[in-house]
Structure formats: C-alpha cells, structure tokens
Amino acid sequence: MAFDYQTPRYLHVIEQIKAKINDGELEPGERLPSEMDFAKQLNVSRNTLREALRILEEEHVIIRKHGIGTFVNKKPIFSGGIEELFSITDFIKREGKEPGTQLIHHGNVAAVGEDKQELNLTDDDRVYLVKRVRTADGVPLVYCIDKIPTSVIGEDYDFNEESMLNSLQEKKGITISYAKADIKTIGYHEEISDILGAEQDEPLLILKQIHYDLNDKPILYSLNFFRSDQVSFSVYRKRIL
C-alpha cells in the first residue's frame, strides 16, 4: 500500500484494518492480536494503533470486551435507512423473519418532563404508555417505549396489535406523516440489556422519534433500544449543487 505521508498515520491504519476485514483476513467475531503484536504487524507505534482502534470502536467496526480483548464486530443482521419511516413490524419482515410482541405494560400514566416537551403537553396531561419487546423469530430484538397523549386517543384506547402505526390508523383514523429521529448509544442497561441478551460491554442503540400527523401535530413519542451488534442504520446524503 502506498502511503500519503501528509495524511495522519492512524488513518492509514484504519484503512488497513478495514481492508483485512473486507478481504476476510479478519473474520466477524474474531479476536484481534495484542496491541504489541498488532502494532508490529502493521509497522506502526502502539499510540498510532490505539488511536485507530479508538475510531474503529466509535464506528462499531470493532468492539472491546473488558478483560477479554478486542474483537471484530459481527455484521448486523438487520439494517435500514434512517431516512425512511418504517414500523418495527415491517423492519423485521423485510429480513424474512416473523415479528412478535411481548407486552410488558400498557395504560394511562402522568406525563413526565420529556413527554411534555416532545409532545407539547401541559402539567395536567396524561399519556398512554406502552412498553414491549419486539421479537424476530422469537428472539428479542427491540425494547420499545411508546407514549401517546391521552387527549388524542381517548381514555378507552387499548393497544393489542403488532404495529403501533397501524393501530393508530385503524382504531383512531390517525395517519402518521413523518417523524423526527435521533440516534445515540448508551452503555449497559441492567433491565433492557438483560432482556435483549446484550453483554455488559456491548452498547445499545437508541432510536428516538417524534411522530407527527398530517397537520404537523406531535402524536407519538417513541424510544426503541437495539443491540448494536444486531442492527445498523444508514442515511443517504445527496450533495446539493
């Protein structure tokens, strides 16, 4: 490989490691050599290697397991474009798997601070709260928290379907037009990580969405927790000329 010495050395190392993964020299789930051995293989300093590994970890190309080692991250089973508004049910079906639901809680509760902010609620407003685990072929995939203003759907609303978006459409005639989404990661969560079968060193992806109806009114506030080794999201960006 020809190096451009004006480019930081660690960027070249990142390219080398990614090439080894793409070429099959490093397999998903394989443990990387020790820092000393790997630095010798790549003919770089350990500091340079550490910086490259730090960035690769942020990109979820590798994963560090405390006290065990550093591993090539397994390729996610599920993937999707974040620019497309989809239901979890459709997301699972696209991969040829059977969607399922484990309902943990549902009912009307008092709105908390974040609910009021995201759904434009007052102190006296309530929300219909749904907590559930979505499964793919019986295996836990997503921990879902959904909140809808009770004033929008009424006190008699009862959720017992697979898709929240379909339920709102069919039971209440509410069409979700678009959503504003935000993705972030968190570390180990005692309850959610255990339910999803995530290891202690494995981060969770959080997809936070505010769904709006055809009149631009916020209808649904959702938090979806995914295992980072099972799911990835992408976005297509177009250059404006």
Tab-separated table of C-alpha atoms in Angstrom:
chain	number	residue	atom	x	y	z
A	1	MET	CA	0.000	0.000	0.000
A	2	ALA	CA	1.338	3.418	-0.989
A	3	PHE	CA	1.108	5.952	1.840
A	4	ASP	CA	0.392	9.638	1.631
A	5	TYR	CA	2.553	10.919	4.461
A	6	GLN	CA	0.584	14.162	4.639
A	7	THR	CA	-2.365	12.123	5.959
A	8	PRO	CA	-2.240	11.176	9.657
A	9	ARG	CA	-0.734	7.728	10.094
A	10	TYR	CA	-3.665	6.382	12.110
A	11	LEU	CA	-5.999	6.945	9.122
A	12	HIS	CA	-3.836	4.612	7.063
A	13	VAL	CA	-4.029	2.061	9.858
A	14	ILE	CA	-7.834	2.319	9.856
A	15	GLU	CA	-7.841	1.625	6.100
A	16	GLN	CA	-5.531	-1.373	6.589
A	17	ILE	CA	-7.702	-2.924	9.283
A	18	LYS	CA	-10.904	-2.368	7.302
A	19	ALA	CA	-9.238	-3.944	4.254
A	20	LYS	CA	-8.290	-7.013	6.319
A	21	ILE	CA	-11.930	-7.331	7.414
A	22	ASN	CA	-13.328	-6.842	3.891
A	23	ASP	CA	-10.860	-9.345	2.449
A	24	GLY	CA	-11.771	-11.958	5.043
A	25	GLU	CA	-8.349	-11.916	6.687
A	26	LEU	CA	-10.126	-10.842	9.874
A	27	GLU	CA	-13.488	-12.527	10.398
A	28	PRO	CA	-16.530	-11.084	12.240
A	29	GLY	CA	-16.255	-12.074	15.895
A	30	GLU	CA	-12.507	-12.776	15.626
A	31	ARG	CA	-10.250	-11.506	18.382
A	32	LEU	CA	-7.552	-9.055	17.299
A	33	PRO	CA	-3.910	-9.701	18.202
A	34	SER	CA	-2.473	-7.974	21.270
A	35	GLU	CA	-1.615	-4.285	20.813
A	36	MET	CA	2.118	-5.081	20.753
A	37	ASP	CA	1.784	-7.841	18.143
A	38	PHE	CA	-0.746	-5.948	16.019
A	39	ALA	CA	1.384	-2.786	16.022
A	40	LYS	CA	4.374	-4.862	14.812
A	41	GLN	CA	2.271	-6.453	12.070
A	42	LEU	CA	1.147	-3.045	10.842
A	43	ASN	CA	4.573	-1.465	11.365
A	44	VAL	CA	3.238	1.392	13.496
A	45	SER	CA	3.615	2.618	17.044
A	46	ARG	CA	1.215	1.434	19.733
A	47	ASN	CA	-0.041	5.009	20.159
A	48	THR	CA	-0.943	5.176	16.469
A	49	LEU	CA	-2.691	1.813	16.672
A	50	ARG	CA	-4.624	2.876	19.772
A	51	GLU	CA	-5.941	5.981	18.021
A	52	ALA	CA	-7.023	3.895	15.023
A	53	LEU	CA	-8.750	1.357	17.267
A	54	ARG	CA	-10.490	4.143	19.196
A	55	ILE	CA	-12.068	5.467	15.991
A	56	LEU	CA	-12.958	1.984	14.744
A	57	GLU	CA	-14.714	1.337	18.049
A	58	GLU	CA	-16.735	4.546	17.647
A	59	GLU	CA	-17.714	3.344	14.171
A	60	HIS	CA	-18.719	-0.058	15.650
A	61	VAL	CA	-16.228	-1.836	13.381
A	62	ILE	CA	-14.600	-3.376	16.451
A	63	ILE	CA	-15.781	-3.961	19.995
A	64	ARG	CA	-13.725	-4.039	23.191
A	65	LYS	CA	-14.644	-6.539	25.895
A	66	HIS	CA	-13.111	-5.540	29.206
A	67	GLY	CA	-10.621	-8.077	30.482
A	68	ILE	CA	-11.043	-10.267	27.379
A	69	GLY	CA	-9.789	-8.382	24.322
A	70	THR	CA	-10.768	-6.513	21.166
A	71	PHE	CA	-12.910	-8.219	18.531
A	72	VAL	CA	-14.119	-7.569	15.008
A	73	ASN	CA	-17.775	-6.635	15.355
A	74	LYS	CA	-20.237	-9.063	13.881
A	75	LYS	CA	-22.173	-7.741	10.918
A	76	PRO	CA	-25.678	-6.617	11.918
A	77	ILE	CA	-28.498	-8.957	10.950
A	78	PHE	CA	-30.906	-6.059	10.455
A	79	SER	CA	-30.203	-2.794	8.669
A	80	GLY	CA	-32.222	0.057	7.278
A	81	GLY	CA	-32.102	3.609	6.007
A	82	ILE	CA	-32.988	6.107	8.692
A	83	GLU	CA	-34.474	8.454	6.096
A	84	GLU	CA	-37.388	6.034	5.628
A	85	LEU	CA	-40.193	5.945	8.220
A	86	PHE	CA	-40.904	2.291	8.926
A	87	SER	CA	-42.658	0.228	11.557
A	88	ILE	CA	-40.662	-2.327	13.542
A	89	THR	CA	-43.035	-4.983	12.194
A	90	ASP	CA	-42.086	-4.157	8.591
A	91	PHE	CA	-38.424	-3.833	9.584
A	92	ILE	CA	-38.438	-7.438	10.841
A	93	LYS	CA	-40.486	-8.825	7.946
A	94	ARG	CA	-38.053	-7.379	5.397
A	95	GLU	CA	-35.381	-9.749	6.692
A	96	GLY	CA	-37.722	-12.709	6.207
A	97	LYS	CA	-38.372	-13.183	9.924
A	98	GLU	CA	-41.596	-13.474	11.876
A	99	PRO	CA	-42.373	-10.455	14.090
A	100	GLY	CA	-43.717	-10.985	17.581
A	101	THR	CA	-44.535	-8.931	20.674
A	102	GLN	CA	-44.030	-9.426	24.396
A	103	LEU	CA	-46.212	-6.819	26.078
A	104	ILE	CA	-44.709	-5.608	29.354
A	105	HIS	CA	-47.006	-2.694	30.261
A	106	HIS	CA	-49.744	-0.528	28.777
A	107	GLY	CA	-52.056	2.080	30.284
A	108	ASN	CA	-52.558	5.750	31.023
A	109	VAL	CA	-49.961	7.479	33.216
A	110	ALA	CA	-48.979	11.024	34.129
A	111	ALA	CA	-46.756	12.769	31.590
A	112	VAL	CA	-43.180	13.406	32.733
A	113	GLY	CA	-40.884	16.271	31.765
A	114	GLU	CA	-39.597	14.864	28.468
A	115	ASP	CA	-43.100	13.804	27.392
A	116	LYS	CA	-44.385	17.337	27.949
A	117	GLN	CA	-41.540	18.827	25.943
A	118	GLU	CA	-41.652	16.438	22.973
A	119	LEU	CA	-45.455	16.189	22.724
A	120	ASN	CA	-46.285	19.806	23.698
A	121	LEU	CA	-48.222	18.776	26.807
A	122	THR	CA	-49.270	20.647	29.936
A	123	ASP	CA	-48.689	19.613	33.559
A	124	ASP	CA	-52.135	18.014	33.808
A	125	ASP	CA	-51.906	15.957	30.609
A	126	ARG	CA	-51.580	12.177	30.614
A	127	VAL	CA	-50.067	9.770	28.112
A	128	TYR	CA	-50.871	6.230	27.060
A	129	LEU	CA	-47.676	4.316	27.798
A	130	VAL	CA	-46.733	1.064	26.081
A	131	LYS	CA	-43.640	-0.969	26.975
A	132	ARG	CA	-42.947	-4.078	24.949
A	133	VAL	CA	-40.253	-6.267	23.474
A	134	ARG	CA	-40.376	-6.919	19.736
A	135	THR	CA	-39.058	-10.291	18.659
A	136	ALA	CA	-37.810	-11.735	15.368
A	137	ASP	CA	-38.482	-15.469	15.083
A	138	GLY	CA	-38.999	-15.461	18.840
A	139	VAL	CA	-35.649	-13.816	19.638
A	140	PRO	CA	-35.738	-10.398	21.428
A	141	LEU	CA	-34.676	-7.656	19.017
A	142	VAL	CA	-36.054	-4.295	20.204
A	143	TYR	CA	-37.190	-2.888	23.542
A	144	CYS	CA	-39.889	-0.333	22.705
A	145	ILE	CA	-41.305	2.515	24.774
A	146	ASP	CA	-44.194	4.386	23.128
A	147	LYS	CA	-46.118	7.362	24.509
A	148	ILE	CA	-49.251	8.970	23.042
A	149	PRO	CA	-51.230	11.880	24.537
A	150	THR	CA	-54.413	10.511	26.101
A	151	SER	CA	-56.206	13.617	24.828
A	152	VAL	CA	-55.509	12.446	21.270
A	153	ILE	CA	-56.665	8.817	21.527
A	154	GLY	CA	-59.116	8.930	24.447
A	155	GLU	CA	-59.267	7.045	27.733
A	156	ASP	CA	-60.723	3.942	26.059
A	157	TYR	CA	-57.780	3.242	23.734
A	158	ASP	CA	-56.336	-0.240	24.144
A	159	PHE	CA	-53.267	-1.357	22.212
A	160	ASN	CA	-53.109	-5.066	21.365
A	161	GLU	CA	-51.644	-5.212	17.845
A	162	GLU	CA	-48.164	-5.671	16.383
A	163	SER	CA	-47.779	-2.250	14.735
A	164	MET	CA	-48.390	0.982	16.637
A	165	LEU	CA	-48.641	2.973	13.396
A	166	ASN	CA	-51.303	0.634	12.007
A	167	SER	CA	-53.202	0.669	15.294
A	168	LEU	CA	-53.423	4.468	15.306
A	169	GLN	CA	-54.620	4.447	11.707
A	170	GLU	CA	-57.212	1.700	12.057
A	171	LYS	CA	-58.597	2.488	15.536
A	172	LYS	CA	-58.360	6.267	15.633
A	173	GLY	CA	-58.025	7.329	11.995
A	174	ILE	CA	-54.683	8.979	12.748
A	175	THR	CA	-52.171	8.935	9.891
A	176	ILE	CA	-48.537	9.385	10.825
A	177	SER	CA	-46.983	11.518	8.092
A	178	TYR	CA	-43.365	11.876	9.195
A	179	ALA	CA	-41.056	11.658	12.172
A	180	LYS	CA	-38.036	13.459	13.528
A	181	ALA	CA	-35.391	10.954	14.550
A	182	ASP	CA	-32.264	10.979	16.658
A	183	ILE	CA	-29.827	8.106	17.229
A	184	LYS	CA	-27.440	7.741	20.129
A	185	THR	CA	-25.772	4.962	22.095
A	186	ILE	CA	-25.734	4.046	25.757
A	187	GLY	CA	-23.741	1.502	27.692
A	188	TYR	CA	-25.074	-1.453	29.624
A	189	HIS	CA	-28.618	-1.012	30.973
A	190	GLU	CA	-29.416	-3.521	33.699
A	191	GLU	CA	-33.016	-4.182	32.664
A	192	ILE	CA	-33.013	-3.611	28.900
A	193	SER	CA	-29.620	-5.174	28.124
A	194	ASP	CA	-30.605	-8.323	30.024
A	195	ILE	CA	-33.921	-8.604	28.192
A	196	LEU	CA	-32.189	-8.215	24.815
A	197	GLY	CA	-29.401	-10.619	25.758
A	198	ALA	CA	-26.670	-7.997	25.329
A	199	GLU	CA	-23.312	-8.447	27.018
A	200	GLN	CA	-22.058	-5.933	29.588
A	201	ASP	CA	-19.504	-4.415	27.184
A	202	GLU	CA	-21.994	-4.189	24.331
A	203	PRO	CA	-23.615	-0.758	23.763
A	204	LEU	CA	-27.251	-0.263	22.870
A	205	LEU	CA	-28.511	1.884	20.015
A	206	ILE	CA	-31.405	4.190	20.876
A	207	LEU	CA	-33.676	5.381	18.086
A	208	LYS	CA	-35.675	8.324	19.470
A	209	GLN	CA	-38.548	9.520	17.290
A	210	ILE	CA	-41.299	12.108	17.462
A	211	HIS	CA	-44.078	11.157	15.023
A	212	TYR	CA	-46.353	13.810	13.501
A	213	ASP	CA	-49.735	13.577	11.812
A	214	LEU	CA	-50.831	15.224	8.561
A	215	ASN	CA	-51.396	18.508	10.435
A	216	ASP	CA	-47.870	18.564	11.866
A	217	LYS	CA	-49.139	17.699	15.346
A	218	PRO	CA	-46.886	15.506	17.526
A	219	ILE	CA	-48.750	12.251	18.137
A	220	LEU	CA	-46.286	9.587	19.211
A	221	TYR	CA	-43.042	9.761	21.180
A	222	SER	CA	-41.057	6.537	20.886
A	223	LEU	CA	-37.785	5.180	22.217
A	224	ASN	CA	-36.501	1.988	20.613
A	225	PHE	CA	-33.495	0.192	22.090
A	226	PHE	CA	-31.493	-2.130	19.807
A	227	ARG	CA	-28.436	-4.302	20.317
A	228	SER	CA	-25.658	-2.639	18.336
A	229	ASP	CA	-24.373	-5.973	17.005
A	230	GLN	CA	-27.760	-6.871	15.529
A	231	VAL	CA	-28.960	-3.618	13.981
A	232	SER	CA	-27.401	-0.795	11.986
A	233	PHE	CA	-28.895	2.324	10.455
A	234	SER	CA	-27.663	4.305	7.480
A	235	VAL	CA	-28.595	7.538	5.784
A	236	TYR	CA	-28.190	8.571	2.155
A	237	ARG	CA	-26.862	12.083	1.783
A	238	LYS	CA	-27.154	13.940	-1.518
A	239	ARG	CA	-24.905	16.800	-2.433
A	240	ILE	CA	-26.796	19.994	-3.286
A	241	LEU	CA	-25.161	21.781	-6.211
